[in-house]
Every structure is written in structure tokens, then in C-alpha cells.
Coordinates of C-alpha atoms in Angstrom, one line a residue:
Chain A
M1 CA 82.3 193.2 156.7
A2 CA 81.0 195.7 154.1
C3 CA 77.7 196.0 152.3
H4 CA 78.0 194.5 148.7
D5 CA 75.7 197.3 147.3
C6 CA 77.0 200.5 148.9
D7 CA 80.4 199.5 150.4
L8 CA 79.5 200.7 153.9
L9 CA 81.7 199.2 156.5
L10 CA 79.8 197.3 159.1
R11 CA 80.9 195.2 162.2
A12 CA 79.8 191.7 161.6
G13 CA 79.8 190.5 165.2
E14 CA 76.9 192.6 166.1
I15 CA 74.4 191.0 163.6
S16 CA 72.2 189.3 166.0
A17 CA 69.0 189.6 164.1
K18 CA 66.9 186.6 164.0
R19 CA 65.6 186.5 160.5
Q20 CA 67.6 188.8 158.2
A21 CA 69.9 191.7 158.4
R22 CA 69.7 194.7 156.1
C23 CA 72.2 197.3 155.3
P24 CA 71.2 200.4 157.4
R25 CA 72.2 202.8 154.4
C26 CA 70.9 201.2 151.3
G27 CA 68.7 198.3 152.6
A28 CA 70.4 195.5 150.8
V29 CA 69.8 192.1 152.4
L30 CA 73.2 191.3 154.0
Y31 CA 72.4 188.1 155.8
R32 CA 69.5 185.7 156.2
H33 CA 69.2 183.3 159.0
K34 CA 68.9 179.8 157.5
P35 CA 68.5 177.0 160.1
H36 CA 69.8 173.5 159.1
S37 CA 70.9 175.0 155.9
V38 CA 73.1 172.0 154.8
D39 CA 70.7 169.3 155.6
R40 CA 67.7 171.1 154.0
T41 CA 69.7 172.0 150.9
L42 CA 70.9 168.4 150.5
A43 CA 67.5 167.0 151.0
F44 CA 65.8 169.4 148.6
S45 CA 68.3 169.2 145.8
L46 CA 68.5 165.3 146.0
A47 CA 64.7 165.2 145.8
G48 CA 64.7 167.6 142.9
L49 CA 67.1 165.5 141.1
L50 CA 64.8 162.6 141.3
F51 CA 62.2 164.5 139.2
Y52 CA 64.6 166.1 136.8
V53 CA 64.7 163.3 134.2
P54 CA 60.9 162.5 134.1
A55 CA 60.1 166.2 133.9
N56 CA 62.2 166.8 131.0
I57 CA 61.6 163.7 128.8
L58 CA 58.0 162.8 129.6
P59 CA 55.2 164.7 127.8
V60 CA 54.1 167.7 129.9
M61 CA 50.9 168.2 128.1
S62 CA 49.1 167.1 124.9
L63 CA 46.8 168.8 122.6
S64 CA 44.4 167.1 120.3
I65 CA 42.8 168.8 117.3
I66 CA 40.2 166.9 115.4
G67 CA 41.4 163.5 116.8
N68 CA 45.1 164.2 116.0
T69 CA 47.1 164.3 119.3
Q70 CA 50.4 165.9 119.9
S71 CA 52.3 166.1 123.2
N72 CA 54.9 168.5 124.3
T73 CA 58.0 167.7 126.2
L74 CA 60.7 170.2 127.4
L75 CA 63.3 168.4 125.3
M76 CA 61.1 168.3 122.1
G77 CA 60.5 172.1 122.2
V78 CA 64.2 172.6 122.0
V79 CA 64.7 170.0 119.2
R80 CA 61.9 171.6 117.2
L81 CA 63.3 175.0 117.4
W82 CA 66.6 173.7 116.3
Q83 CA 65.0 171.9 113.3
Q84 CA 63.3 175.0 112.3
G85 CA 66.7 176.8 112.2
F86 CA 66.5 178.8 115.3
W87 CA 69.5 177.2 116.8
W88 CA 70.4 180.3 118.9
M89 CA 67.0 180.4 120.5
A90 CA 67.0 176.6 121.0
L91 CA 70.3 176.9 122.7
L92 CA 69.1 179.7 125.0
V93 CA 65.8 177.9 125.9
C94 CA 67.8 174.6 126.4
I95 CA 70.4 176.3 128.7
C96 CA 67.9 178.2 130.8
S97 CA 65.2 175.6 131.2
M98 CA 67.3 172.4 131.2
V99 CA 71.1 172.7 131.4
I100 CA 71.4 175.3 134.1
P101 CA 68.8 173.9 136.5
L102 CA 70.5 170.5 136.3
I103 CA 74.0 171.9 137.0
E104 CA 72.6 174.1 139.8
L105 CA 71.2 171.1 141.5
L106 CA 74.3 169.1 141.0
I107 CA 76.5 171.8 142.5
L108 CA 74.2 172.2 145.4
I109 CA 74.3 168.4 146.1
L110 CA 78.1 168.5 145.8
I111 CA 78.5 171.6 148.1
S112 CA 76.0 170.5 150.8
G113 CA 77.3 167.0 150.6
A114 CA 80.8 168.0 151.2
L115 CA 79.8 170.2 154.1
K116 CA 77.6 167.4 155.5
L117 CA 80.7 165.1 155.4
N118 CA 82.7 167.8 157.0
V119 CA 85.4 167.5 154.2
N120 CA 86.9 170.6 152.7
Y121 CA 87.4 169.4 149.2
A122 CA 89.6 171.5 146.9
F123 CA 86.7 172.0 144.6
L124 CA 84.5 173.8 147.0
P125 CA 85.5 177.4 146.4
K126 CA 85.3 176.8 142.6
L127 CA 81.8 175.4 142.8
T128 CA 80.6 178.0 145.0
K129 CA 81.7 180.7 142.6
W130 CA 80.2 178.8 139.7
H131 CA 77.0 178.7 141.4
K132 CA 77.0 182.3 141.8
V133 CA 77.6 182.8 138.2
I134 CA 74.9 180.4 136.9
S135 CA 72.2 181.0 139.4
G136 CA 70.8 184.0 137.7
W137 CA 70.2 181.9 134.5
A138 CA 68.1 179.2 135.9
M139 CA 64.5 180.0 134.7
L140 CA 62.3 177.1 135.7
D141 CA 59.8 179.5 137.3
V142 CA 59.5 181.5 134.2
Y143 CA 59.0 178.3 132.2
L144 CA 56.2 177.3 134.4
L145 CA 54.5 180.6 133.7
G146 CA 55.1 179.8 130.0
L147 CA 53.3 176.5 130.4
V148 CA 50.4 178.1 132.1
V149 CA 50.0 180.6 129.4
A150 CA 50.3 177.9 126.7
I151 CA 47.6 176.0 128.4
V152 CA 45.2 178.8 128.5
K153 CA 46.1 179.9 124.9
T154 CA 45.6 176.5 123.3
S155 CA 42.6 175.3 125.4
D156 CA 40.2 176.8 122.9
I157 CA 41.5 175.4 119.6
G158 CA 41.6 171.7 120.8
Q159 CA 41.3 169.3 123.6
L160 CA 44.2 169.9 126.0
V161 CA 45.2 167.3 128.5
V162 CA 47.7 168.0 131.3
E163 CA 50.0 165.0 131.5
P164 CA 51.8 163.6 134.6
A165 CA 55.2 165.3 133.7
F166 CA 53.5 168.6 134.3
Y167 CA 53.3 167.7 138.0
Y168 CA 56.9 166.3 138.0
F169 CA 58.0 169.6 136.5
L170 CA 56.1 171.5 139.3
L171 CA 57.8 169.3 142.0
L172 CA 61.1 169.8 140.3
L173 CA 60.6 173.5 140.5
L174 CA 59.4 173.6 144.0
L175 CA 62.3 171.4 145.2
T176 CA 64.8 173.4 143.5
L177 CA 63.4 176.6 144.9
G178 CA 63.5 175.0 148.4
A179 CA 67.1 174.0 147.9
I180 CA 68.1 177.5 146.7
Y181 CA 66.2 179.1 149.6
N182 CA 68.0 177.1 152.2
Y183 CA 71.4 177.3 150.5
D184 CA 73.6 179.6 152.6
E185 CA 76.6 180.9 150.6
H186 CA 78.1 182.7 153.5
G187 CA 78.0 179.5 155.6
V188 CA 79.9 177.7 152.8
W189 CA 82.6 180.3 152.8
H190 CA 82.7 180.4 156.5
F191 CA 83.3 176.6 156.4
I192 CA 86.0 176.9 153.7
S193 CA 87.9 179.6 155.7
E194 CA 87.7 177.6 158.9
N195 CA 88.9 174.4 157.3
R196 CA 91.8 175.8 155.3
T197 CA 94.7 173.4 155.0
D198 CA 97.1 175.6 153.1
A199 CA 97.1 178.5 155.6
Chain B
M1 CA 59.4 199.0 156.1
S2 CA 57.2 196.7 158.1
M3 CA 57.3 196.4 161.9
V4 CA 59.6 193.4 161.8
Y5 CA 62.2 195.4 160.0
G6 CA 61.8 198.3 162.2
I7 CA 63.0 196.1 165.2
L8 CA 65.8 194.6 163.2
L9 CA 67.0 198.0 161.9
V10 CA 67.5 199.2 165.5
K11 CA 69.9 196.5 166.2
I12 CA 71.9 196.8 163.1
E13 CA 72.0 200.6 163.3
L14 CA 74.3 200.3 166.4
M15 CA 77.1 199.1 164.2
H16 CA 76.9 201.6 161.5
R17 CA 78.1 204.7 163.3
S18 CA 81.4 204.7 161.5
N19 CA 79.9 206.2 158.4
F20 CA 82.9 205.1 156.4
T21 CA 83.0 202.9 153.2
A22 CA 85.3 200.0 152.9
K23 CA 87.2 201.8 150.1
Q24 CA 88.0 204.7 152.4
H25 CA 89.8 202.3 154.7
A26 CA 91.6 200.6 151.8
L27 CA 89.3 197.5 152.1
A28 CA 87.7 195.8 149.2
L29 CA 85.0 193.2 149.2
C30 CA 85.9 190.0 147.1
S31 CA 83.4 189.4 144.3
G32 CA 83.9 185.7 144.7
C33 CA 83.6 185.0 148.4
H34 CA 82.5 188.3 150.2
H35 CA 85.7 188.2 152.1
L36 CA 86.9 191.7 153.1
V37 CA 90.4 192.1 151.8
K38 CA 92.9 194.7 152.9
M39 CA 94.2 196.2 149.8
P40 CA 98.0 196.7 149.5
V41 CA 99.4 199.7 147.7
L42 CA 99.6 198.7 144.2
K43 CA 101.3 199.8 141.0
T44 CA 98.9 200.2 138.0
T45 CA 100.0 196.9 136.6
Q46 CA 99.6 194.9 139.7
L47 CA 96.4 193.1 140.9
A48 CA 95.4 192.1 144.4
R49 CA 94.2 188.6 145.2
C50 CA 91.8 187.5 147.7
T51 CA 93.4 185.9 150.7
L52 CA 90.6 183.5 151.0
C53 CA 89.6 182.3 147.5
G54 CA 92.3 183.7 145.3
E55 CA 90.1 185.7 143.2
T56 CA 91.3 189.1 141.8
V57 CA 90.0 191.8 144.1
R58 CA 89.1 195.2 143.0
Y59 CA 87.5 198.2 144.7
R60 CA 84.8 198.4 142.0
K61 CA 83.8 196.3 139.0
T62 CA 86.3 197.0 136.1
H63 CA 85.1 199.4 133.4
A64 CA 81.5 199.1 134.8
I65 CA 80.3 202.4 133.0
S66 CA 81.7 201.7 129.6
R67 CA 80.7 198.0 129.5
T68 CA 77.1 198.7 130.6
W69 CA 76.8 201.6 128.1
A70 CA 77.9 199.3 125.3
L71 CA 75.5 196.6 126.3
V72 CA 72.7 199.0 126.8
I73 CA 73.2 200.5 123.4
T74 CA 73.3 197.0 121.8
G75 CA 70.2 196.1 123.6
F76 CA 68.4 199.2 122.2
M77 CA 69.5 198.4 118.7
L78 CA 68.4 194.8 119.1
L79 CA 65.0 196.0 120.3
I80 CA 64.2 197.4 116.9
P81 CA 64.3 194.0 114.9
A82 CA 62.8 192.2 117.9
N83 CA 59.7 194.4 117.7
V84 CA 59.6 195.0 113.8
L85 CA 60.2 191.4 112.7
P86 CA 57.7 188.6 113.3
I87 CA 58.4 186.4 116.3
M88 CA 55.9 183.7 115.5
T89 CA 53.6 182.4 112.8
V90 CA 50.5 180.6 113.8
I91 CA 48.6 178.8 111.0
Y92 CA 45.3 177.5 112.0
F93 CA 43.4 175.5 109.5
G94 CA 45.4 177.0 106.6
R95 CA 44.9 180.7 107.7
G96 CA 47.4 182.8 109.6
D97 CA 49.9 185.6 109.4
P98 CA 53.2 186.2 111.0
D99 CA 52.8 188.0 114.3
T100 CA 55.2 190.6 115.8
I101 CA 55.2 191.1 119.6
M102 CA 52.9 193.9 119.5
S103 CA 50.4 192.4 117.1
G104 CA 50.4 189.2 119.0
V105 CA 49.4 191.1 122.1
I106 CA 46.7 193.0 120.2
H107 CA 45.5 189.7 118.8
L108 CA 45.2 188.2 122.2
A109 CA 43.3 191.2 123.5
Q110 CA 40.9 191.0 120.6
T111 CA 40.1 187.3 121.3
D112 CA 39.2 188.4 125.0
M113 CA 42.3 186.9 126.6
Y114 CA 43.1 190.0 128.5
P115 CA 45.1 188.5 131.4
I116 CA 47.5 186.7 128.9
A117 CA 47.8 189.8 126.7
I118 CA 48.7 191.9 129.7
L119 CA 51.1 189.3 131.0
I120 CA 52.9 189.0 127.6
F121 CA 52.9 192.8 127.2
V122 CA 54.6 193.2 130.5
A123 CA 57.1 190.5 129.9
S124 CA 58.0 191.3 126.4
V125 CA 57.5 195.0 125.9
F126 CA 57.5 196.7 129.3
V127 CA 60.2 194.8 131.1
P128 CA 62.9 195.1 128.4
L129 CA 62.2 198.9 128.1
V130 CA 62.1 199.5 131.8
K131 CA 65.3 197.7 132.1
L132 CA 67.1 199.6 129.5
I133 CA 65.7 203.0 130.5
G134 CA 66.5 202.3 134.2
L135 CA 70.1 201.3 133.4
I136 CA 70.5 204.6 131.3
V137 CA 69.2 206.6 134.2
L138 CA 71.7 204.9 136.5
L139 CA 74.5 205.5 134.1
L140 CA 73.7 209.2 133.7
V141 CA 73.5 209.6 137.5
V142 CA 77.1 208.3 137.8
Q143 CA 78.5 209.9 134.8
F144 CA 77.1 213.4 135.4
K145 CA 77.0 213.2 139.1
L146 CA 73.3 213.9 139.4
S147 CA 72.0 214.2 142.9
L148 CA 69.4 211.5 142.9
N149 CA 68.5 209.6 146.0
A150 CA 71.2 206.8 146.2
R151 CA 68.9 204.6 148.2
Q152 CA 66.2 204.8 145.6
C153 CA 68.7 204.1 142.9
S154 CA 69.8 201.0 144.7
V155 CA 66.3 199.8 145.0
M156 CA 65.7 200.4 141.3
Y157 CA 68.9 198.5 140.5
R158 CA 67.6 195.5 142.6
M159 CA 64.3 195.6 140.9
I160 CA 65.9 195.8 137.4
E161 CA 68.0 192.8 138.4
F162 CA 64.9 190.9 139.6
I163 CA 62.5 191.4 136.6
G164 CA 65.1 190.7 133.9
R165 CA 64.6 186.9 133.7
W166 CA 60.9 187.2 133.2
S167 CA 61.4 188.5 129.7
M168 CA 62.2 184.9 128.7
L169 CA 58.6 184.1 129.0
D170 CA 57.6 184.8 125.4
L171 CA 60.6 182.6 124.2
F172 CA 59.5 179.7 126.4
I173 CA 55.8 180.0 125.1
I174 CA 57.1 179.7 121.5
S175 CA 59.2 176.7 122.3
I176 CA 56.1 175.0 123.9
L177 CA 53.7 175.9 121.1
V178 CA 56.0 174.9 118.4
T179 CA 55.8 171.2 119.6
L180 CA 52.2 171.3 120.9
V181 CA 50.6 172.8 117.8
D182 CA 52.2 170.8 114.9
R183 CA 50.1 169.2 112.4
G184 CA 51.8 170.0 109.1
A185 CA 49.6 172.0 106.8
I186 CA 46.4 172.2 109.0
T187 CA 47.8 173.8 112.1
S188 CA 51.3 174.8 112.9
V189 CA 53.4 177.2 114.8
T190 CA 56.8 178.3 113.7
A191 CA 59.2 180.8 115.2
G192 CA 60.3 183.9 113.4
P193 CA 63.4 186.0 113.0
G194 CA 62.2 188.5 115.5
A195 CA 62.4 185.8 118.2
T196 CA 66.2 185.5 117.6
A197 CA 66.6 189.3 118.0
F198 CA 64.4 189.2 121.1
A199 CA 66.5 186.4 122.7
A200 CA 69.6 188.5 122.1
V201 CA 67.9 191.5 123.8
V202 CA 67.2 189.3 126.8
V203 CA 70.8 188.2 127.1
T204 CA 72.4 191.5 126.4
T205 CA 70.2 193.4 129.1
M206 CA 70.8 190.6 131.7
V207 CA 74.6 190.9 131.2
A208 CA 74.3 194.7 131.1
V209 CA 72.8 194.6 134.6
S210 CA 75.6 192.4 135.9
T211 CA 78.3 194.7 134.6
F212 CA 77.0 197.8 136.4
D213 CA 78.1 198.6 139.8
V214 CA 75.7 200.3 142.2
R215 CA 78.5 201.2 144.6
L216 CA 79.5 203.9 142.0
I217 CA 76.3 205.8 142.9
W218 CA 77.2 205.7 146.6
D219 CA 80.7 206.9 145.8
L220 CA 79.3 210.1 144.5
R221 CA 78.1 210.8 147.9
E222 CA 81.4 210.3 149.5
E223 CA 83.0 212.6 147.0
C224 CA 80.6 215.3 148.0
H225 CA 81.5 214.8 151.6
D226 CA 85.2 214.9 151.0
R227 CA 84.8 218.2 149.1
G228 CA 82.4 219.8 151.6

């Protein structure tokens, strides 16, 4: 194998490190030991999917100023921006906080599901590559920080109530992170190369 | 490096005595599946395909330098409207002016919300600038063959890659406030044209990071070895 960051040739057979292996020349993480990767990814992503819909359409928090209450949902934020004419921003927020996280969860479920069933479906290589492309654009963690900032910022202008969907969102985020952490891309490619039918 | 890594590094060092790069052995890493592919001798019009996943395999990312330069320059130009134009207008009981990124941060600091002011300053001003300047440094290193520590350059690249997404923070906050604070004439929050430019900055810089190829910096070292 070769290091993806500095192209140094390495012999893969000798990686016996328990936790992770780094490139000796540039320090890039080449391999991370992930026990029960398939089961854990499948479990985390399925559980995450459960919270996806409530986290997105139920109110995350509501603010009341002089008796007038208004709530915020992830979806409404996007719709409002669109209505104000900022369609490009609305699209970006929608993609990064709603679309990509959903696609990422679905892809992880499909990949780990296929590995669990031990079937080498034709879509596996394609999905694995897609996951690599989109994974950088899922920004639920950044959105959470945004929520926290909004809570602090608005708490002095009115009465702020954190609604249940905030916790659904938190769970969605944690479960997604758990799924991503346990997802082992090298393992998937290993599986694909072992089970090739055309070769 | 902590103690844990120290132990691990000893093990891995055993296999790195070759001191050759994959390219010197006519091997290339597939960008799709990390499969090491033996590169055939090709004419300029031909492309090699990965034997495992079918992706086109190249030694290095195509036109990495010119693409990254183009996106970095675009990012810098977009940074001007993003900072000069208002990103958000907060009207509170009929009063309120459009805020730019910096005036918003100053406003927060004046109302004693220092942690948030620092957070937004880092995410919206510091991170985009660091990213663009860092990429320019990396580009100059490759173009003018500057002898900077390649390992440090790699670490910097990885850091730039990691911090990029956090610039989206301000945009998310706007999208939250827009729905949360909306009572017609009394209190309202509206986005401004600067936000659109800022969103474009975030996207262009993130793409710019992905078009750059750190291996080019390590290649400089090999060139020196070959000559010396």
C-alpha cells in the first residue's frame, strides 16, 4: 500500500498496530482498527434514521417575546430564507444540514446492510465512492453549535424554551457520528475485492 | 506524539525502509478505493483504470495547482463583498441596522457576549482567512520549490481540511434566527446580501482544499534526491 498524503510505499502486511497506524513519514492516519465495524455502523445508522424525521420537522426551540411565541424547526429556517429571496443560501443550508446527513445515513445503512447479508451487490463500489464525496459536506455538528449560539443570543430578548426536537437532533447527531466513526471504508473495499464475481 | 504513538511508530517503521514513493515504482493509488494500481506505460491520450473499482487512476490529482489557484483567487474576491455587505439585519422593537460580519462581532462584544463574539469571529473571519492564506503558502511551496518542512505542510493541510466546515456556523445561525425572531414590524431578522457572498466563500474554499494535492510537496523532496 501507499500513503495517500505523501505517496510513500509501505508494506501492508506488517501493520499489526492495535489502534491505528500512521504513515512514518508524514503522520497521516492510514488505518484505524474498528472492531465489529459492520454491526455497529448498521445499528448506529438505523437508530439515527429513527430520529431524522422528528428532528427536522418538529420545533427545536421556541422564543416568546411579549406573549407572542414563535418556534424554529430545521425545515422552517430553510423555507424562510427561500421566502426572503436567499435561495442560494437556503439551498446550501438545506443540503448541509438536511439532505446530506440523510443521504449519508441511507448510504451507510445500505453498505453495512449488504456486508451484513454477505452479498456483494453491484451498487457497493458506487455507494462507497459517493459516501466519500459527500461525507465532507454533512454539517450537523456545526449546526448544533449554531443552535447553542442562537439559544444564548436570544435568551435575553425573550423567553426561550428548548423543545423536545432539540434532543432528537442531539441524538441524531450523536448516532450519526457513531455510525461514521465505526464505518470502515477499507473493510468495505476489502470485502468488494474478495467477493468479485467478474474477475 | 504521545507514548501510545511512540510504541506504534516503532512497529510501522519496520516496513518503511524502502524510502521509495509509489510513483517511483510506477504505482498509483486509486482515488476511489485506495487500491494500489500498477501503471502501464501510456500515451498522453490514454487513461489508466483501476483494476478494482474502474475509476480513472492518475499519479497526482489533475491540474491541482491551477485549479486550486483559481478557487483561492475566487475565494479572496468573494471575501470582499462577504465582509463589506451586511449579512443580517436585526430589528428589535422597530430599531436596528444592517450588520456586517465584523460589526456583528463588535456588537456582540459590546453587549458582553464575549464567548459568542470570539466564536463567530473565529468561524467567520479567522477560519476563511487562515484557509486561503494557508493554501497560498502550500501553492507557493510547490510552484517555487521552497524548502519548507514537508511534514509540517502536510499537518497544515490536514488542519485546513478539518476547520473548513466550521465556517458554515454563521449561516446556520442566520437560518435559525430568521424563523425564531419573526414578528413582523416589532422584531425581525432578515438575511443580507453579504450572507450569499459568504456562503460562496465557504463553498469555494472547501472545493479549493479538495483540489489541492499534498503529495506534490513530497514530490519536491524526491526531485532533490534525484538531482543530489
